[in-house]
Amino acid sequence: MMNEGLIGGTYIALKGRVPVKVIGRIKKGDELIAADNGCAMMAVPHASGVFAVALESSNDEGVKIVEALIL
């Protein structure tokens, strides 16, 4: 945890398997990019800004947490 001595310190993932807040349907293997609302979302093919790959699927259209591999 970065700044763990501070009240409300922020967790920052630089690499590895971590839970990521995503919006929209996600399939295992989808590349993830940042959405405008602070969540991640599925990237269109050949998109720039890909920071992770989803390690699980979800058909839920809303906001949820999925495990992802940070690149």
Coordinates of N, CA, C and O in Angstrom, one line a residue:
M1 N 0.9 -1.2 0.0 CA 0.0 0.0 0.0 C 0.9 1.2 0.0 O 1.7 1.4 0.9
M2 N 0.7 2.1 -1.0 CA 1.4 3.3 -1.1 C 0.9 4.3 0.0 O -0.3 4.4 0.2
N3 N 1.8 5.0 0.7 CA 1.5 6.0 1.7 C 0.7 5.3 2.8 O -0.3 5.9 3.3
E4 N 1.0 4.1 3.2 CA 0.2 3.4 4.2 C 0.2 4.1 5.6 O -0.7 3.9 6.4
G5 N 1.2 5.0 5.8 CA 1.2 5.8 7.1 C 0.1 6.9 7.1 O -0.2 7.4 8.2
L6 N -0.4 7.2 6.0 CA -1.4 8.3 5.9 C -2.8 7.7 6.1 O -3.1 6.6 5.7
I7 N -3.7 8.5 6.6 CA -5.1 8.0 6.7 C -5.7 8.0 5.3 O -5.6 9.0 4.6
G8 N -6.3 6.9 4.9 CA -6.9 6.8 3.6 C -5.8 6.6 2.5 O -6.1 7.1 1.4
G9 N -4.7 6.0 2.8 CA -3.6 5.7 1.8 C -4.2 5.0 0.6 O -5.3 4.4 0.6
T10 N -3.5 5.1 -0.5 CA -4.0 4.6 -1.8 C -3.3 3.4 -2.2 O -2.1 3.4 -2.2
Y11 N -4.0 2.3 -2.6 CA -3.4 1.1 -3.2 C -3.1 1.4 -4.6 O -3.9 1.8 -5.4
I12 N -1.8 1.1 -5.1 CA -1.4 1.2 -6.4 C -0.9 -0.1 -6.9 O 0.1 -0.7 -6.3
A13 N -1.4 -0.7 -8.0 CA -0.8 -1.9 -8.6 C 0.0 -1.5 -9.8 O -0.4 -0.9 -10.7
L14 N 1.3 -2.0 -9.7 CA 2.2 -1.7 -10.8 C 2.3 -2.9 -11.8 O 2.6 -2.7 -13.0
K15 N 2.1 -4.1 -11.2 CA 2.2 -5.3 -12.1 C 1.6 -6.5 -11.3 O 1.6 -6.5 -10.1
G16 N 1.0 -7.4 -12.0 CA 0.6 -8.6 -11.4 C -0.9 -8.8 -11.4 O -1.6 -8.1 -12.1
R17 N -1.5 -9.8 -10.7 CA -2.9 -10.1 -10.6 C -3.5 -9.3 -9.5 O -3.2 -9.4 -8.4
V18 N -4.5 -8.5 -9.9 CA -5.2 -7.6 -8.9 C -6.7 -7.5 -9.3 O -7.1 -7.6 -10.4
P19 N -7.5 -7.2 -8.3 CA -8.9 -6.9 -8.5 C -9.0 -5.5 -9.2 O -8.4 -4.6 -8.8
V20 N -9.8 -5.4 -10.2 CA -10.0 -4.2 -11.0 C -11.5 -3.9 -11.1 O -12.3 -4.8 -11.4
K21 N -11.9 -2.6 -10.8 CA -13.3 -2.2 -11.0 C -13.6 -2.0 -12.5 O -12.9 -1.1 -13.1
V22 N -14.5 -2.7 -13.0 CA -14.8 -2.6 -14.5 C -16.3 -2.3 -14.7 O -17.1 -2.6 -13.8
I23 N -16.6 -1.8 -15.8 CA -18.0 -1.5 -16.2 C -18.3 -2.2 -17.6 O -17.4 -2.2 -18.4
G24 N -19.5 -2.8 -17.7 CA -19.8 -3.4 -18.9 C -19.5 -4.9 -18.9 O -18.8 -5.4 -18.0
R25 N -19.9 -5.6 -20.0 CA -19.6 -7.0 -20.1 C -18.1 -7.2 -20.3 O -17.5 -6.5 -21.1
I26 N -17.5 -8.3 -19.7 CA -16.1 -8.6 -19.8 C -16.0 -10.1 -20.0 O -16.6 -10.9 -19.4
K27 N -15.1 -10.4 -21.0 CA -14.8 -11.8 -21.2 C -13.3 -12.1 -20.8 O -12.5 -11.2 -21.0
K28 N -13.0 -13.3 -20.3 CA -11.7 -13.6 -20.0 C -10.8 -13.4 -21.2 O -11.1 -13.8 -22.3
G29 N -9.7 -12.7 -21.0 CA -8.8 -12.4 -22.1 C -9.0 -11.0 -22.8 O -8.1 -10.6 -23.5
D30 N -10.1 -10.3 -22.4 CA -10.3 -9.0 -23.0 C -9.2 -8.0 -22.4 O -8.9 -8.1 -21.3
E31 N -8.8 -7.2 -23.3 CA -7.9 -6.1 -22.9 C -8.7 -5.0 -22.3 O -9.8 -4.7 -22.7
L32 N -8.1 -4.3 -21.2 CA -8.9 -3.3 -20.5 C -8.2 -1.9 -20.7 O -7.0 -1.8 -20.7
I33 N -9.0 -0.9 -20.8 CA -8.6 0.5 -20.8 C -9.3 1.3 -19.8 O -10.4 0.8 -19.3
A34 N -8.9 2.5 -19.5 CA -9.6 3.3 -18.5 C -10.8 3.9 -19.1 O -10.8 4.4 -20.2
A35 N -11.9 3.9 -18.3 CA -13.2 4.5 -18.8 C -13.2 5.9 -18.1 O -12.4 6.3 -17.2
D36 N -14.2 6.8 -18.5 CA -14.3 8.1 -18.0 C -14.8 8.2 -16.6 O -14.7 9.2 -16.0
N37 N -15.3 7.1 -16.1 CA -15.9 7.2 -14.7 C -15.0 6.6 -13.6 O -15.5 6.2 -12.6
G38 N -13.8 6.4 -13.9 CA -12.9 5.8 -12.9 C -12.8 4.3 -12.9 O -12.1 3.7 -12.1
C39 N -13.5 3.7 -13.8 CA -13.5 2.2 -13.9 C -12.7 1.9 -15.1 O -12.3 2.7 -15.9
A40 N -12.5 0.6 -15.3 CA -11.9 0.1 -16.6 C -13.0 -0.4 -17.4 O -14.2 -0.7 -17.0
M41 N -12.8 -0.6 -18.7 CA -13.8 -1.2 -19.6 C -13.0 -2.0 -20.7 O -11.8 -1.8 -20.9
M42 N -13.8 -2.8 -21.4 CA -13.2 -3.6 -22.5 C -12.7 -2.7 -23.6 O -13.3 -1.7 -24.0
A43 N -11.5 -2.9 -24.1 CA -10.9 -2.1 -25.1 C -11.3 -2.6 -26.5 O -11.5 -3.8 -26.7
V44 N -11.5 -1.7 -27.5 CA -11.7 -2.1 -28.8 C -10.4 -2.7 -29.4 O -9.3 -2.3 -28.9
P45 N -10.5 -3.5 -30.5 CA -9.2 -4.1 -31.0 C -8.2 -3.0 -31.4 O -8.6 -1.9 -32.0
H46 N -7.0 -3.2 -31.1 CA -5.9 -2.3 -31.4 C -6.0 -0.9 -30.7 O -5.5 0.1 -31.3
A47 N -6.6 -0.9 -29.6 CA -6.8 0.4 -28.8 C -5.5 0.7 -28.2 O -4.7 -0.2 -27.8
S48 N -5.2 2.0 -28.0 CA -4.0 2.4 -27.2 C -4.5 2.6 -25.8 O -5.7 2.8 -25.5
G49 N -3.5 2.6 -24.8 CA -3.8 2.8 -23.4 C -4.2 1.5 -22.7 O -4.7 1.6 -21.6
V50 N -4.0 0.3 -23.3 CA -4.4 -0.9 -22.6 C -3.4 -1.1 -21.5 O -2.2 -1.0 -21.6
F51 N -4.0 -1.4 -20.3 CA -3.2 -1.5 -19.1 C -3.3 -2.9 -18.4 O -2.5 -3.2 -17.5
A52 N -4.3 -3.7 -18.8 CA -4.5 -5.0 -18.2 C -5.3 -5.9 -19.1 O -5.8 -5.5 -20.1
V53 N -5.3 -7.2 -18.7 CA -6.1 -8.2 -19.4 C -7.0 -8.9 -18.3 O -6.5 -9.3 -17.2
A54 N -8.2 -9.0 -18.6 CA -9.2 -9.7 -17.7 C -8.9 -11.1 -17.6 O -8.6 -11.8 -18.6
L55 N -8.9 -11.6 -16.3 CA -8.7 -13.0 -16.0 C -10.0 -13.8 -15.7 O -9.9 -15.0 -15.4
E56 N -11.1 -13.1 -15.8 CA -12.4 -13.8 -15.6 C -13.4 -13.0 -16.4 O -13.2 -11.9 -16.9
S57 N -14.6 -13.7 -16.6 CA -15.7 -13.1 -17.4 C -16.8 -12.7 -16.5 O -17.0 -13.2 -15.4
S58 N -17.7 -11.8 -17.0 CA -18.9 -11.3 -16.3 C -19.8 -10.8 -17.4 O -19.4 -9.9 -18.2
N59 N -21.1 -11.2 -17.3 CA -22.1 -10.7 -18.2 C -22.9 -9.5 -17.7 O -23.7 -8.9 -18.3
D60 N -22.5 -9.1 -16.4 CA -23.2 -8.0 -15.8 C -22.8 -6.7 -16.5 O -21.6 -6.4 -16.7
E61 N -23.8 -5.9 -16.9 CA -23.5 -4.6 -17.6 C -23.0 -3.5 -16.6 O -22.5 -2.5 -17.1
G62 N -23.3 -3.7 -15.3 CA -23.0 -2.6 -14.4 C -21.5 -2.7 -13.9 O -20.7 -3.3 -14.5
V63 N -21.2 -1.9 -12.8 CA -19.9 -1.9 -12.2 C -19.7 -3.1 -11.3 O -20.6 -3.5 -10.6
K64 N -18.5 -3.7 -11.5 CA -18.2 -4.9 -10.7 C -16.7 -5.0 -10.6 O -16.0 -4.3 -11.2
I65 N -16.2 -6.0 -9.8 CA -14.8 -6.2 -9.6 C -14.4 -7.5 -10.3 O -15.1 -8.5 -10.1
V66 N -13.4 -7.5 -11.2 CA -12.9 -8.7 -11.8 C -11.4 -8.8 -11.6 O -10.7 -7.7 -11.4
E67 N -10.9 -10.0 -11.5 CA -9.4 -10.1 -11.4 C -8.8 -9.9 -12.8 O -9.3 -10.3 -13.8
A68 N -7.7 -9.1 -12.8 CA -7.0 -8.8 -14.0 C -5.5 -8.9 -13.9 O -5.0 -8.8 -12.7
L69 N -4.8 -9.0 -15.0 CA -3.4 -9.0 -15.0 C -2.9 -7.6 -15.4 O -3.2 -7.3 -16.6
I70 N -2.3 -6.9 -14.5 CA -1.7 -5.6 -14.9 C -0.5 -5.8 -15.7 O 0.4 -6.6 -15.4
L71 N -0.4 -5.1 -16.9 CA 0.7 -5.3 -17.8 C 1.9 -4.4 -17.4 O 1.8 -3.4 -16.9

